[in-house]
mmCIF file of C-alpha atoms (C1' of nucleotides) in Angstrom:
data_model
loop_
_atom_site.group_PDB
_atom_site.id
_atom_site.type_symbol
_atom_site.label_atom_id
_atom_site.label_comp_id
_atom_site.label_asym_id
_atom_site.label_seq_id
_atom_site.Cartn_x
_atom_site.Cartn_y
_atom_site.Cartn_z
ATOM 1 C CA MET A 1 -5.936 -33.902 -21.538
ATOM 2 C CA ASP A 2 -7.469 -31.029 -23.453
ATOM 3 C CA TRP A 3 -6.640 -27.388 -22.858
ATOM 4 C CA GLN A 4 -9.748 -26.646 -20.807
ATOM 5 C CA SER A 5 -9.205 -29.354 -18.237
ATOM 6 C CA ASP A 6 -5.490 -28.577 -18.159
ATOM 7 C CA ALA A 7 -6.186 -24.969 -17.242
ATOM 8 C CA ASN A 8 -8.626 -26.115 -14.603
ATOM 9 C CA ALA A 9 -6.022 -28.447 -13.160
ATOM 10 C CA VAL A 10 -3.584 -25.537 -12.842
ATOM 11 C CA LYS A 11 -6.265 -23.458 -11.151
ATOM 12 C CA ALA A 12 -7.001 -26.164 -8.617
ATOM 13 C CA THR A 13 -3.402 -26.657 -7.540
ATOM 14 C CA PHE A 14 -2.423 -22.980 -7.639
ATOM 15 C CA ALA A 15 -3.576 -21.897 -4.181
ATOM 16 C CA PRO A 16 -2.356 -24.987 -2.280
ATOM 17 C CA THR A 17 1.033 -24.732 -3.975
ATOM 18 C CA LEU A 18 1.447 -21.101 -2.958
ATOM 19 C CA GLU A 19 0.254 -21.754 0.569
ATOM 20 C CA GLY A 20 2.910 -24.442 0.851
ATOM 21 C CA TRP A 21 5.565 -22.178 -0.589
ATOM 22 C CA TYR A 22 4.553 -19.442 1.851
ATOM 23 C CA GLU A 23 5.049 -21.654 4.850
ATOM 24 C CA ARG A 24 8.677 -22.173 3.850
ATOM 25 C CA HIS A 25 9.546 -18.656 2.666
ATOM 26 C CA ARG A 26 7.448 -16.145 4.595
ATOM 27 C CA ARG A 27 9.170 -13.167 6.116
ATOM 28 C CA ASP A 28 8.584 -12.300 9.727
ATOM 29 C CA LEU A 29 6.718 -8.996 9.557
ATOM 30 C CA PRO A 30 5.103 -7.209 12.495
ATOM 31 C CA TRP A 31 1.587 -7.042 11.048
ATOM 32 C CA ARG A 32 1.625 -10.810 10.620
ATOM 33 C CA HIS A 33 1.477 -11.288 14.369
ATOM 34 C CA THR A 34 -1.976 -9.831 14.812
ATOM 35 C CA ARG A 35 -5.558 -10.211 13.694
ATOM 36 C CA ASP A 36 -6.519 -6.836 15.099
ATOM 37 C CA PRO A 37 -8.378 -5.163 12.217
ATOM 38 C CA TYR A 38 -7.043 -1.772 13.300
ATOM 39 C CA ARG A 39 -3.423 -2.804 13.019
ATOM 40 C CA ILE A 40 -4.004 -4.684 9.792
ATOM 41 C CA TRP A 41 -5.817 -1.698 8.310
ATOM 42 C CA LEU A 42 -3.008 0.580 9.444
ATOM 43 C CA SER A 43 -0.386 -1.648 7.861
ATOM 44 C CA GLU A 44 -2.304 -1.943 4.601
ATOM 45 C CA VAL A 45 -2.746 1.795 4.218
ATOM 46 C CA ILE A 46 0.916 2.380 4.958
ATOM 47 C CA LEU A 47 1.857 -0.248 2.396
ATOM 48 C CA GLN A 48 -0.271 1.164 -0.417
ATOM 49 C CA GLN A 49 2.171 1.780 -3.268
ATOM 50 C CA THR A 50 4.956 1.428 -0.721
ATOM 51 C CA ARG A 51 7.603 -1.222 -0.302
ATOM 52 C CA VAL A 52 7.641 -3.301 2.863
ATOM 53 C CA ALA A 53 11.138 -2.121 3.742
ATOM 54 C CA GLN A 54 10.057 1.495 3.543
ATOM 55 C CA GLY A 55 6.752 1.089 5.380
ATOM 56 C CA LYS A 56 7.849 -1.144 8.229
ATOM 57 C CA PRO A 57 9.457 1.490 10.482
ATOM 58 C CA TYR A 58 6.462 3.765 9.962
ATOM 59 C CA TYR A 59 4.108 0.988 11.015
ATOM 60 C CA GLU A 60 6.078 0.402 14.192
ATOM 61 C CA ARG A 61 6.065 4.088 15.067
ATOM 62 C CA PHE A 62 2.327 4.387 14.426
ATOM 63 C CA VAL A 63 1.476 1.373 16.562
ATOM 64 C CA GLU A 64 3.681 2.763 19.302
ATOM 65 C CA SER A 65 2.089 6.221 19.168
ATOM 66 C CA TYR A 66 -1.477 5.081 18.486
ATOM 67 C CA PRO A 67 -2.074 1.547 19.794
ATOM 68 C CA THR A 68 -5.837 1.594 19.102
ATOM 69 C CA VAL A 69 -8.185 3.138 16.583
ATOM 70 C CA THR A 70 -9.454 5.445 19.317
ATOM 71 C CA ASP A 71 -5.936 6.665 20.008
ATOM 72 C CA LEU A 72 -5.585 7.437 16.322
ATOM 73 C CA ALA A 73 -8.955 9.146 16.273
ATOM 74 C CA ASN A 74 -7.840 11.401 19.113
ATOM 75 C CA ALA A 75 -4.491 12.144 17.516
ATOM 76 C CA ASP A 76 -3.429 15.653 16.711
ATOM 77 C CA GLU A 77 -3.617 16.010 12.949
ATOM 78 C CA ARG A 78 -0.287 17.773 12.657
ATOM 79 C CA GLU A 79 1.462 15.237 14.832
ATOM 80 C CA LEU A 80 -0.024 12.451 12.719
ATOM 81 C CA LEU A 81 1.217 14.091 9.547
ATOM 82 C CA ARG A 82 4.638 14.547 11.068
ATOM 83 C CA LEU A 83 4.758 10.812 11.779
ATOM 84 C CA TRP A 84 3.758 10.223 8.169
ATOM 85 C CA GLN A 85 6.424 12.563 6.849
ATOM 86 C CA GLY A 86 8.542 10.959 4.151
ATOM 87 C CA LEU A 87 6.033 8.270 3.172
ATOM 88 C CA GLY A 88 4.361 10.274 0.417
ATOM 89 C CA TYR A 89 0.727 10.239 -0.707
ATOM 90 C CA TYR A 90 -0.271 12.336 2.268
ATOM 91 C CA SER A 91 -3.985 12.041 1.617
ATOM 92 C CA ARG A 92 -3.576 8.520 3.000
ATOM 93 C CA ALA A 93 -2.749 10.018 6.385
ATOM 94 C CA ARG A 94 -5.677 12.431 6.300
ATOM 95 C CA ASN A 95 -8.096 9.662 5.268
ATOM 96 C CA LEU A 96 -6.628 7.431 7.971
ATOM 97 C CA HIS A 97 -7.395 10.048 10.597
ATOM 98 C CA GLN A 98 -10.866 10.763 9.256
ATOM 99 C CA THR A 99 -11.783 7.085 9.124
ATOM 100 C CA ALA A 100 -10.409 6.453 12.621
ATOM 101 C CA ARG A 101 -12.653 9.207 13.960
ATOM 102 C CA TYR A 102 -15.625 7.839 12.036
ATOM 103 C CA ILE A 103 -15.105 4.333 13.407
ATOM 104 C CA THR A 104 -14.594 5.615 16.925
ATOM 105 C CA ASP A 105 -17.476 8.075 16.946
ATOM 106 C CA GLN A 106 -20.062 6.393 14.717
ATOM 107 C CA LEU A 107 -19.291 2.680 14.949
ATOM 108 C CA GLY A 108 -18.443 2.379 18.626
ATOM 109 C CA ALA A 109 -14.757 1.781 17.779
ATOM 110 C CA GLU A 110 -15.694 -1.453 16.001
ATOM 111 C CA PHE A 111 -14.442 -2.088 12.471
ATOM 112 C CA PRO A 112 -16.914 -3.276 9.844
ATOM 113 C CA ALA A 113 -16.295 -7.024 9.655
ATOM 114 C CA THR A 114 -17.041 -7.568 5.977
ATOM 115 C CA PHE A 115 -15.496 -6.697 2.629
ATOM 116 C CA ALA A 116 -18.557 -4.671 1.640
ATOM 117 C CA GLY A 117 -18.627 -2.806 4.932
ATOM 118 C CA LEU A 118 -14.945 -1.971 4.823
ATOM 119 C CA LEU A 119 -15.251 -0.752 1.243
ATOM 120 C CA THR A 120 -17.496 2.104 2.348
ATOM 121 C CA LEU A 121 -14.728 3.651 4.443
ATOM 122 C CA LYS A 122 -12.694 6.590 3.200
ATOM 123 C CA GLY A 123 -9.268 5.538 1.967
ATOM 124 C CA ILE A 124 -10.230 1.876 1.692
ATOM 125 C CA GLY A 125 -10.558 0.634 -1.876
ATOM 126 C CA VAL A 126 -11.075 -2.829 -3.300
ATOM 127 C CA TYR A 127 -7.593 -4.037 -2.444
ATOM 128 C CA THR A 128 -7.484 -2.831 1.155
ATOM 129 C CA ALA A 129 -11.037 -3.978 1.865
ATOM 130 C CA ALA A 130 -10.125 -7.470 0.667
ATOM 131 C CA ALA A 131 -6.904 -7.469 2.663
ATOM 132 C CA VAL A 132 -8.528 -6.480 5.960
ATOM 133 C CA ALA A 133 -11.572 -8.693 5.394
ATOM 134 C CA SER A 134 -9.410 -11.757 4.816
ATOM 135 C CA PHE A 135 -6.556 -11.120 7.255
ATOM 136 C CA ALA A 136 -8.644 -9.922 10.186
ATOM 137 C CA PHE A 137 -11.961 -11.678 9.607
ATOM 138 C CA GLY A 138 -11.081 -14.668 7.446
ATOM 139 C CA GLU A 139 -13.449 -13.704 4.627
ATOM 140 C CA ARG A 140 -12.826 -15.614 1.405
ATOM 141 C CA VAL A 141 -12.210 -12.607 -0.824
ATOM 142 C CA PRO A 142 -9.104 -12.281 -3.027
ATOM 143 C CA VAL A 143 -6.609 -9.437 -2.866
ATOM 144 C CA VAL A 144 -5.548 -8.103 -6.256
ATOM 145 C CA ASP A 145 -2.508 -5.877 -6.054
ATOM 146 C CA GLY A 146 0.544 -5.314 -8.250
ATOM 147 C CA ASN A 147 2.039 -8.630 -7.138
ATOM 148 C CA VAL A 148 -1.115 -10.538 -8.006
ATOM 149 C CA TYR A 149 -1.328 -8.994 -11.475
ATOM 150 C CA ARG A 150 2.206 -10.094 -12.139
ATOM 151 C CA VAL A 151 1.878 -13.643 -10.802
ATOM 152 C CA LEU A 152 -1.439 -14.333 -12.517
ATOM 153 C CA ALA A 153 -0.403 -12.774 -15.816
ATOM 154 C CA ARG A 154 2.631 -15.046 -15.904
ATOM 155 C CA VAL A 155 1.188 -18.304 -14.639
ATOM 156 C CA PHE A 156 -1.943 -18.044 -16.796
ATOM 157 C CA GLY A 157 -0.341 -16.272 -19.744
ATOM 158 C CA ILE A 158 -2.684 -13.298 -19.661
ATOM 159 C CA THR A 159 -1.595 -10.684 -22.194
ATOM 160 C CA GLU A 160 -4.275 -8.090 -21.564
ATOM 161 C CA ASP A 161 -2.985 -4.630 -20.644
ATOM 162 C CA ILE A 162 -3.391 -4.495 -16.863
ATOM 163 C CA THR A 163 -4.100 -0.761 -16.927
ATOM 164 C CA THR A 164 -7.437 -1.286 -18.686
ATOM 165 C CA THR A 165 -10.811 -1.799 -17.058
ATOM 166 C CA GLY A 166 -11.393 -5.001 -18.998
ATOM 167 C CA ALA A 167 -8.178 -6.550 -17.754
ATOM 168 C CA LYS A 168 -8.965 -5.634 -14.157
ATOM 169 C CA LYS A 169 -12.199 -7.591 -14.473
ATOM 170 C CA THR A 170 -10.363 -10.536 -16.011
ATOM 171 C CA PHE A 171 -7.881 -10.694 -13.147
ATOM 172 C CA ALA A 172 -10.531 -10.177 -10.467
ATOM 173 C CA LYS A 173 -12.607 -13.005 -11.885
ATOM 174 C CA LEU A 174 -9.642 -15.367 -12.041
ATOM 175 C CA ALA A 175 -8.545 -14.423 -8.523
ATOM 176 C CA GLU A 176 -12.065 -15.127 -7.304
ATOM 177 C CA GLN A 177 -11.882 -18.639 -8.798
ATOM 178 C CA LEU A 178 -8.430 -19.329 -7.407
ATOM 179 C CA ILE A 179 -9.175 -18.431 -3.810
ATOM 180 C CA GLN A 180 -11.984 -21.010 -3.758
ATOM 181 C CA HIS A 181 -9.269 -23.677 -3.738
ATOM 182 C CA ALA A 182 -7.367 -22.137 -0.832
ATOM 183 C CA GLU A 183 -7.221 -23.950 2.463
ATOM 184 C CA ASP A 184 -7.160 -20.627 4.307
ATOM 185 C CA PRO A 185 -8.078 -17.386 2.510
ATOM 186 C CA ALA A 186 -5.871 -15.189 4.689
ATOM 187 C CA THR A 187 -2.828 -17.391 4.248
ATOM 188 C CA TYR A 188 -3.457 -17.695 0.527
ATOM 189 C CA ASN A 189 -3.716 -13.924 0.084
ATOM 190 C CA GLN A 190 -0.510 -13.421 2.035
ATOM 191 C CA SER A 191 1.171 -16.144 0.041
ATOM 192 C CA ILE A 192 0.465 -14.811 -3.437
ATOM 193 C CA MET A 193 1.672 -11.321 -2.529
ATOM 194 C CA GLU A 194 4.749 -12.656 -0.775
ATOM 195 C CA PHE A 195 5.402 -14.908 -3.744
ATOM 196 C CA GLY A 196 5.228 -11.916 -6.090
ATOM 197 C CA ALA A 197 7.501 -9.881 -3.872
ATOM 198 C CA ILE A 198 10.173 -12.535 -3.324
ATOM 199 C CA GLN A 199 10.033 -15.156 -6.077
ATOM 200 C CA CYS A 200 8.026 -13.896 -9.040
ATOM 201 C CA THR A 201 9.697 -10.488 -9.080
ATOM 202 C CA PRO A 202 9.279 -7.878 -11.811
ATOM 203 C CA VAL A 203 12.811 -8.360 -13.134
ATOM 204 C CA SER A 204 14.774 -11.596 -13.076
ATOM 205 C CA PRO A 205 12.182 -13.792 -11.382
ATOM 206 C CA ASP A 206 13.619 -16.941 -9.811
ATOM 207 C CA CYS A 207 11.983 -19.349 -12.248
ATOM 208 C CA LEU A 208 14.575 -22.104 -11.808
ATOM 209 C CA LEU A 209 13.511 -22.699 -8.211
ATOM 210 C CA CYS A 210 9.840 -21.968 -8.736
ATOM 211 C CA PRO A 211 7.209 -24.448 -7.534
ATOM 212 C CA LEU A 212 4.922 -23.328 -10.373
ATOM 213 C CA GLN A 213 7.539 -23.771 -13.076
ATOM 214 C CA GLN A 214 5.782 -26.675 -14.771
ATOM 215 C CA SER A 215 2.385 -25.017 -14.860
ATOM 216 C CA CYS A 216 3.555 -21.479 -15.563
ATOM 217 C CA ASN A 217 2.517 -20.359 -19.020
ATOM 218 C CA ALA A 218 5.092 -17.580 -19.118
ATOM 219 C CA TYR A 219 7.982 -19.849 -18.178
ATOM 220 C CA GLN A 220 6.921 -22.564 -20.601
ATOM 221 C CA THR A 221 6.737 -20.020 -23.413
ATOM 222 C CA GLY A 222 9.743 -17.956 -22.329
ATOM 223 C CA ARG A 223 7.706 -14.827 -21.704
ATOM 224 C CA GLN A 224 8.459 -14.086 -18.038
ATOM 225 C CA MET A 225 9.958 -10.745 -18.894
ATOM 226 C CA ARG A 226 7.109 -9.784 -21.230
ATOM 227 C CA LEU A 227 4.375 -10.249 -18.638
ATOM 228 C CA PRO A 228 2.389 -8.593 -17.312
ATOM 229 C CA VAL A 229 1.620 -6.243 -20.173
ATOM 230 C CA LYS A 230 1.371 -2.726 -18.908
ATOM 231 C CA ALA A 231 0.891 0.260 -21.161
ATOM 232 C CA LYS A 232 3.481 2.919 -20.582
ATOM 233 C CA LYS A 233 1.837 6.203 -20.034
ATOM 234 C CA ALA A 234 2.971 8.459 -22.786
ATOM 235 C CA PRO A 235 5.474 10.953 -21.470
ATOM 236 C CA VAL A 236 4.503 14.584 -21.677
ATOM 237 C CA ARG A 237 6.743 16.133 -24.272
ATOM 238 C CA ASP A 238 7.703 19.793 -24.137
ATOM 239 C CA ARG A 239 7.430 21.712 -27.394
ATOM 240 C CA TYR A 240 8.319 25.348 -27.844
ATOM 241 C CA PHE A 241 6.103 27.182 -30.316
ATOM 242 C CA ASN A 242 7.550 30.582 -31.160
ATOM 243 C CA TYR A 243 4.945 32.540 -33.065
ATOM 244 C CA LEU A 244 5.551 35.581 -35.245
ATOM 245 C CA VAL A 245 2.289 37.491 -35.329
ATOM 246 C CA PHE A 246 2.336 39.805 -38.311
ATOM 247 C CA ARG A 247 -0.244 42.580 -38.025
ATOM 248 C CA GLN A 248 -1.228 45.302 -40.476
ATOM 249 C CA GLY A 249 -3.956 47.552 -39.130
ATOM 250 C CA ASP A 250 -6.547 45.175 -37.763
ATOM 251 C CA ARG A 251 -5.479 42.340 -40.040
ATOM 252 C CA LEU A 252 -3.422 39.331 -38.978
ATOM 253 C CA ALA A 253 -1.388 36.925 -41.102
ATOM 254 C CA MET A 254 -2.669 33.396 -40.525
ATOM 255 C CA ARG A 255 -2.560 30.017 -42.168
ATOM 256 C CA GLU A 256 -4.357 26.711 -41.896
ATOM 257 C CA ARG A 257 -2.365 23.901 -40.320
ATOM 258 C CA THR A 258 -2.182 20.941 -42.659
ATOM 259 C CA ASP A 259 0.821 19.028 -41.348
ATOM 260 C CA ARG A 260 0.569 15.582 -39.833
ATOM 261 C CA ASP A 261 0.634 17.073 -36.369
ATOM 262 C CA ILE A 262 -1.650 18.542 -33.725
ATOM 263 C CA TRP A 263 -4.298 21.126 -34.565
ATOM 264 C CA GLN A 264 -4.981 19.963 -38.116
ATOM 265 C CA ASN A 265 -7.241 22.357 -40.057
ATOM 266 C CA LEU A 266 -7.015 24.966 -37.341
ATOM 267 C CA HIS A 267 -5.437 28.355 -38.004
ATOM 268 C CA ASP A 268 -2.380 29.854 -36.419
ATOM 269 C CA PHE A 269 0.484 32.244 -37.153
ATOM 270 C CA TRP A 270 4.002 31.893 -38.512
ATOM 271 C CA LEU A 271 5.547 29.236 -36.334
ATOM 272 C CA ILE A 272 9.159 28.550 -35.529
ATOM 273 C CA GLU A 273 9.358 25.472 -33.333
ATOM 274 C CA THR A 274 12.446 24.943 -31.207
ATOM 275 C CA ASP A 275 13.597 22.201 -28.855
ATOM 276 C CA GLU A 276 14.613 24.708 -26.227
ATOM 277 C CA PRO A 277 12.939 27.817 -24.838
ATOM 278 C CA VAL A 278 13.744 31.088 -26.561
ATOM 279 C CA ASP A 279 13.784 34.385 -24.692
ATOM 280 C CA ALA A 280 13.938 36.970 -27.442
ATOM 281 C CA LEU A 281 13.133 37.315 -31.098
ATOM 282 C CA THR A 282 16.816 37.875 -31.796
ATOM 283 C CA ASP A 283 17.560 34.369 -30.506
ATOM 284 C CA LEU A 284 15.422 32.831 -33.226
ATOM 285 C CA VAL A 285 16.859 31.705 -36.525
ATOM 286 C CA LEU A 286 14.490 33.270 -39.029
ATOM 287 C CA PRO A 287 13.732 31.406 -42.245
ATOM 288 C CA GLU A 288 14.354 33.308 -45.460
ATOM 289 C CA GLU A 289 10.644 33.754 -46.186
ATOM 290 C CA VAL A 290 10.145 36.010 -43.189
ATOM 291 C CA VAL A 291 13.480 37.775 -42.839
ATOM 292 C CA GLY A 292 12.245 40.551 -45.139
ATOM 293 C CA LEU A 293 8.902 40.841 -43.373
ATOM 294 C CA VAL A 294 10.488 41.135 -39.954
ATOM 295 C CA SER A 295 12.914 43.790 -41.122
ATOM 296 C CA GLN A 296 10.101 45.822 -42.717
ATOM 297 C CA GLY A 297 7.988 45.607 -39.589
ATOM 298 C CA ARG A 298 8.324 46.901 -36.066
ATOM 299 C CA VAL A 299 8.368 44.536 -33.105
ATOM 300 C CA THR A 300 5.673 45.654 -30.679
ATOM 301 C CA GLY A 301 6.011 44.818 -27.012
ATOM 302 C CA GLY A 302 7.873 41.875 -25.575
ATOM 303 C CA ALA A 303 7.398 38.148 -25.908
ATOM 304 C CA VAL A 304 4.051 36.888 -24.628
ATOM 305 C CA PRO A 305 4.380 33.428 -23.064
ATOM 306 C CA LEU A 306 1.366 31.113 -22.892
ATOM 307 C CA THR A 307 1.260 27.404 -22.169
ATOM 308 C CA GLN A 308 -1.277 24.817 -23.253
ATOM 309 C CA LEU A 309 -1.314 21.317 -21.845
ATOM 310 C CA LEU A 310 -2.357 18.511 -24.179
ATOM 311 C CA SER A 311 -2.651 14.852 -23.308
ATOM 312 C CA HIS A 312 0.912 14.029 -24.262
ATOM 313 C CA GLN A 313 2.463 17.390 -25.014
ATOM 314 C CA ARG A 314 3.039 20.644 -23.219
ATOM 315 C CA ILE A 315 3.009 23.472 -25.732
ATOM 316 C CA ARG A 316 5.025 26.404 -24.544
ATOM 317 C CA GLY A 317 3.829 29.253 -26.723
ATOM 318 C CA GLN A 318 5.803 32.443 -27.177
ATOM 319 C CA PHE A 319 4.234 35.229 -29.219
ATOM 320 C CA PHE A 320 6.106 38.068 -30.913
ATOM 321 C CA LEU A 321 3.889 40.789 -32.363
ATOM 322 C CA ILE A 322 5.237 42.504 -35.481
ATOM 323 C CA ASP A 323 3.402 45.562 -36.874
ATOM 324 C CA MET A 324 3.734 46.123 -40.582
ATOM 325 C CA PRO A 325 3.556 49.629 -42.051
ATOM 326 C CA ASP A 326 0.096 50.771 -43.201
ATOM 327 C CA GLY A 327 -0.807 51.620 -46.747
ATOM 328 C CA LEU A 328 1.226 49.546 -49.139
ATOM 329 C CA PRO A 329 0.307 45.879 -49.610
ATOM 330 C CA VAL A 330 2.485 43.351 -47.858
ATOM 331 C CA ALA A 331 3.074 40.038 -49.624
ATOM 332 C CA LEU A 332 2.920 36.964 -47.402
ATOM 333 C CA PRO A 333 4.593 33.575 -47.788
ATOM 334 C CA ALA A 334 2.654 30.809 -49.504
ATOM 335 C CA GLY A 335 -0.249 29.485 -47.458
ATOM 336 C CA PHE A 336 -0.662 32.686 -45.445
ATOM 337 C CA ASN A 337 -3.432 35.233 -45.832
ATOM 338 C CA TRP A 338 -4.361 38.485 -44.216
ATOM 339 C CA HIS A 339 -7.521 38.187 -42.167
ATOM 340 C CA SER A 340 -9.545 41.031 -40.741
ATOM 341 C CA ALA A 341 -10.446 40.958 -37.061
ATOM 342 C CA ASP A 342 -13.923 39.651 -37.928
ATOM 343 C CA GLU A 343 -12.476 36.902 -40.081
ATOM 344 C CA VAL A 344 -9.980 35.970 -37.409
ATOM 345 C CA ASN A 345 -12.846 35.615 -34.977
ATOM 346 C CA ARG A 346 -14.635 33.210 -37.263
ATOM 347 C CA LEU A 347 -11.644 31.042 -38.124
ATOM 348 C CA PRO A 348 -11.249 27.804 -36.179
ATOM 349 C CA LYS A 349 -8.212 28.171 -33.959
ATOM 350 C CA PRO A 350 -6.369 26.249 -31.225
ATOM 351 C CA VAL A 351 -7.190 27.343 -27.682
ATOM 352 C CA LEU A 352 -3.647 28.624 -27.332
ATOM 353 C CA ILE A 353 -4.184 31.042 -30.223
ATOM 354 C CA THR A 354 -7.592 32.169 -28.992
ATOM 355 C CA THR A 355 -6.161 32.812 -25.560
ATOM 356 C CA TYR A 356 -3.431 34.926 -27.068
ATOM 357 C CA LEU A 357 -5.921 36.917 -29.134
ATOM 358 C CA ASN A 358 -8.079 37.564 -26.084
ATOM 359 C CA GLU A 359 -5.433 38.182 -23.487
ATOM 360 C CA GLY A 360 -2.005 38.587 -24.994
ATOM 361 C CA LEU A 361 -2.613 40.769 -28.018
ATOM 362 C CA GLY A 362 -2.164 44.389 -27.052
ATOM 363 C "C1'" DA B 1 -10.666 6.408 -18.921
ATOM 364 C "C1'" DA B 2 -7.190 9.435 -17.536
ATOM 365 C "C1'" DG B 3 -4.895 12.363 -14.142
ATOM 366 C "C1'" DT B 4 -3.073 13.060 -9.569
ATOM 367 C "C1'" DC B 5 -0.715 12.041 -5.520
ATOM 368 C "C1'" DG B 6 5.508 10.803 -3.533
ATOM 369 C "C1'" DG B 7 9.383 8.997 -1.895
ATOM 370 C "C1'" DG B 8 12.706 5.416 -2.445
ATOM 371 C "C1'" DG B 9 15.020 1.235 -4.048
ATOM 372 C "C1'" DA B 10 16.615 -1.699 -7.864
ATOM 373 C "C1'" DC B 11 18.836 -1.666 -12.177
ATOM 374 C "C1'" DG C 1 17.693 7.934 -16.370
ATOM 375 C "C1'" DT C 2 13.232 4.009 -15.931
ATOM 376 C "C1'" DC C 3 10.267 1.076 -13.474
ATOM 377 C "C1'" DC C 4 7.675 -0.224 -9.682
ATOM 378 C "C1'" DC C 5 5.973 -0.517 -5.126
ATOM 379 C "C1'" DA C 6 0.371 -4.700 -0.154
ATOM 380 C "C1'" DG C 7 -3.824 1.889 -4.507
ATOM 381 C "C1'" DA C 8 -7.430 5.383 -3.856
ATOM 382 C "C1'" DC C 9 -9.650 9.253 -5.327
ATOM 383 C "C1'" DT C 10 -11.203 12.920 -8.531
ATOM 384 C "C1'" DT C 11 -12.584 14.637 -12.893
#
DNA sequence: AAGTCGGGGAC
DNA sequence: GTCCCAGACTT
């Protein structure tokens, strides 16, 4: 059997296997006792980026307080938000209310009965539209949530980074193929998410008792823990840039940045970078090259703090202005030059420096 | 494509 | 501490 037909064989048995697994392992959850699109929609919105255990009591309280979409539409906004309190992502609650009013007022309290129709509603994206369309109306459209990414990446050995647009298309296309083999779309969608939540978990999946063990690419290649691939978003690093701004008349001491770092070829001042914030000039350890300059000069004003946010760094700038005596020439460290105000204007500079020149410089 | 929105549980 | 959760929306 060649690779192509082998992969197709796995695809064909995937949905029935999960549907069988689901029958034996499904949890008894309140939203699984209804096909009311309102209650299913409510549960899906509550469960967006939220664990079942956390969302369940909220769902029960909402159903109790607002049994129908019209009840929700007529709800007091503040009372609704109070019920939502502690769930996070509060725009979900506001969109919920807005959409309930829209359905009640504009659609005669009837939910759109198709994936495409549901997708037009505020707060309903691709996942939730698929969930409601399949669970409430039986439409054969696949849900693709965090569980599905994980299960599919492992079983089919997909190594694409799931945070990219290309990967999302890959998974959506595969999910679309897989659901064609399902006996019941709603049950299949429930089963793959339940499977991801209970069996094919992010850490220490239960591969030894897994019905897909034989056909799972990740298990067969020992890569369960490596899949799915998900790019870590680079943490925002704090950097403290303490600038000594030497001024003589209208001239400023600047240099071109040439290090392998941000702002290459742009011009800035004498920089002392620290790992921690510094309040005063006296807290800075001055390098030998500038000790003499600082002692000759006069510190003007206090520290000027300015922050610039970059993609992966937060630059906390702190500017200390030091006026040098007029008349006699002042020698600068290597790489630095005196620049007149006009020259400074024309030099390419980081936004942080320009902001300081415009707003912070006395 | 990247940023923003949250609280909580598992490790 | 990190990661992730039945994602959607804005820029």
